[in-house]
Amino acid sequence: MSEGTMAVVKPEMKSYIWVQTADGSIQQVEEEVAMFCPMICREVLQTAMGSSKNYAISLPQRVNPATLGLILDYCRFHQLQGRSNKERKIFDEKFVRLDTEKLCELASAADSLQLRPLVDLTSRALARMIEGRTPEEVREIFNIPDDLTEEEKLEPLRNITDDPHIRLLNRLYARKRKELKEREQLKSIENEEERVDKRSVDDLLSFINGGDGDSKGVRAIKNKKKNRKRKDQLPRNSSSNNGNGDHKKNDTVDNVASPNKSSKFQDSEPPNLEFVEDDMDDELDPAMREEIDREVEDFARRLNSVWPKRIQESVSLGNERLVPMSVYGSGSLKRFNGFGKQQ
Amino acid sequence: MPLSLSLSLSLIRASNEEEKDRRRSTNPEVSFFFVFHFWYFNLKLCMDSILGQDVISDLPQSIVETILTKIPIRDAVRTSILSSKWRYKWANLTHLVFDDRCSSLYNDKGLVEGNLVKFITRFLFLHDGPIHMFTLSSTYLQGSPYIDQWLLFLSRKDVKELVIELGDRGWFRAPTCLFSCRKLTRLELIHCELDPPPSFKGFLSLKCLVLQQVYIAPDKVENLLSSCPLLESLTLSYFDSFALSICAPNLKYLCLEGEFKDIRLENTPLLIFVSVSMYMTDDTAEHFEQSTSCNFDKFLGGVPCLQRLIGYIYFTKYLSVGNELGKLPITYSHLKIVQLYEVSFEDMKEILVVLRLILNSPILQELQISSSSNTSLATEATDLDFWENECPSDCTFRLLKSVKIADISGVPHEMEFIKFLLRNSPVLEVMSIIPSTCVTDGRINMLIELLRFRRASAEAEITFIQN
């Protein structure tokens, strides 16, 4: 080219592509740099956008101007063919020395631009920050709120990591839970203990045999009501007056045989035998009452003669069945014995 | 009650911290430092949590998955207690890699195995969503019945890539549910027993198959290969002496390693990369001597698209059986790189194989040969007149740029071969000669001979590498 024509010919123009970020700002980018991003490349090729300011390619929402700058720096470096792998690695390592917020934004923006190598690079950097750190450290690094509820944390951390730290925490949580349960149990037991009949045997017998003063009667009635409520929970065999005695005996056997009925209350559940007035109802007419009185006397007699034998029978018959009883509450067995002894 | 709970929890945590601190230092000043640091740390925490934003929890799942797959899966699961958003992010992972890092290592192998089994079973049970890739690589799990259950679970999850690499202790027999993974595109099995059921119709989407140390009947292998129409990459390692006929119309990459009696590439027109390591026992050697067919044609007769060929150990010997220097029916018009190792230069037939190959590769650019000559036998070479009389003289390696000849002892055929190459490579840039470590005295003679050889290329550099 001669000197003359040099003045006429324009200098080589770099071609630019216009892009617009979500906040409306438009900027121009060198073509080869922009084409490194698959998304921009596709937009240019398919829709022929980006050639002028009016037809700027609108970038996805996740790309803000600051992040766009970073991405373009990355593209500018890597689109040059002549760089060695070592150079690229060194650049990459320096490039991801950002704070975590910027890294996350960068990853998100690169993902929306489909720039896979940058997504991998930023993800690797983020992964390095998570690996090997305790949850507290990770939360601190990434400002993650510690918003799992106490209950959710009390659920045993799925100890599939078999981390000794987590195992210890699990044990502590388990202990915590046990304490909670025990506290609940105590509460309910407290409720139950109100229902426990603390009357002495003599009282009961005297009541059976005709009733005493009001206080005891009142107490009996109170207890009766409570007993009835509790008795309702137990299986009620069809009661016939004649078989009442047997019925009661059956109940006893049932009671002994099925400790599962209300395991929590086993401690405090005294044997049914103490509440021989269970079928008594305040609203019963006197005739029925008389009959029931008779039965009660009958039963009391039998009770006194048969009970020690009965206990031995049950013990020998259902040793296995009695054993779980003792687990739930040795108190009940003791009470049986006490009852027998007092005879 | 919640207040007391949180208090007690924080106490527990604090006591943990204290314990850690105590372990770290007994010095009261240092412990004060730690307490202060702890307080400051907390203060900073509060400030950060007011000022800083939790951006990472709102990243799209694809990025979270990319991040979580770059850390060991154990750590990935631990992210579940970071916050409520992170509780189940790990459960949506689609690429799962389980290895021995999933359990703390103990001396008791049974304990490690138990832990691994527990971890993987619980993980799979709590997993939510599709599973695209499953890799299991462990030396502890051997013949565990749980592997069968996991495979059953995976077969229902439309797994696409499956890699199972188990240790050497026993033989894992792949259950039939493996063959009902219809969507498999990649299958890698290492050290197991494979027995496809008669009803197996093939993996119709399988593109990559790697079987290493897999015990499988020969005819079943052929059936398996021919029933995977999309197969592009095949690797068979440590297979024991059988005859194999490969019929895979889409196959592009082939790696074979083992003792094969006979390999026939029947229908592999698209093959571009072949790597063969041929081991030989006395039986197979005998078999070779008795064979009349031309192995070269059987193996390389139908691969016009071949771009790179690598042969190890006895491959050239295998090809030499029944070989003549006659014109091949095809030209390797895409073959750029040829690497043949352990070529025995005292055997004229093997030299013929090499020649036949390179003479039919017009665009050959890179050649690497290593020699395994038995020096005493080779120095008594009687048929040296081949190079003058029968060797074609009008061949030019028009694009050959780089040649590397290794482990040579300076025996006559080797030197003639180098001379042949130098004379016929007009664009040669580098010829590297690496003498065999057994030869110490003859090196000077080798060099003297090399100096005299005519070079067709003015740019040719002969580098003699000795260490």
XYZ file of N, CA, C and O in Angstrom, chain B residues 100 103-117 140-141:
72
model
N -14.184 -45.561 49.430
C -13.812 -45.918 50.787
C -13.763 -44.724 51.725
O -13.648 -44.892 52.938
N -16.413 -44.036 54.852
C -16.382 -44.560 56.211
C -15.035 -44.211 56.799
O -14.034 -44.170 56.094
N -15.041 -43.937 58.088
C -13.737 -43.736 58.725
C -13.004 -45.061 58.689
O -13.607 -46.121 58.771
N -11.722 -44.995 58.561
C -10.972 -46.236 58.399
C -10.597 -46.829 59.743
O -10.115 -46.142 60.623
N -10.896 -48.069 59.858
C -10.470 -48.778 61.061
C -9.619 -49.952 60.634
O -9.546 -50.304 59.472
N -9.023 -50.586 61.629
C -8.243 -51.767 61.298
C -9.140 -52.940 60.975
O -8.791 -53.813 60.199
N -10.301 -52.938 61.575
C -11.202 -54.065 61.386
C -11.949 -53.894 60.069
O -12.791 -53.020 59.922
N -11.643 -54.758 59.109
C -12.242 -54.598 57.795
C -13.751 -54.779 57.846
O -14.494 -54.128 57.121
N -14.188 -55.692 58.707
C -15.625 -55.938 58.789
C -16.360 -54.696 59.241
O -17.456 -54.388 58.764
N -15.734 -53.955 60.142
C -16.374 -52.744 60.648
C -16.485 -51.693 59.549
O -17.526 -51.042 59.382
N -15.419 -51.574 58.781
C -15.449 -50.599 57.687
C -16.518 -50.984 56.684
O -17.285 -50.150 56.205
N -16.560 -52.275 56.385
C -17.557 -52.733 55.420
C -18.958 -52.429 55.934
O -19.815 -51.941 55.190
N -19.175 -52.719 57.222
C -20.494 -52.446 57.795
C -20.860 -50.974 57.701
O -21.983 -50.616 57.352
N -19.900 -50.125 58.000
C -20.170 -48.691 57.934
C -20.494 -48.243 56.528
O -21.393 -47.445 56.301
N -19.715 -48.761 55.573
C -19.964 -48.390 54.183
C -21.354 -48.803 53.767
O -22.093 -48.032 53.140
N -21.710 -50.035 54.108
C -23.026 -50.536 53.723
C -24.124 -49.668 54.329
O -25.080 -49.282 53.662
N -13.386 -52.798 50.213
C -13.899 -53.487 51.386
C -15.164 -54.270 51.098
O -15.447 -55.276 51.719
N -15.948 -53.731 50.171
C -17.218 -54.395 49.910
C -16.989 -55.575 49.006
O -16.543 -55.415 47.880
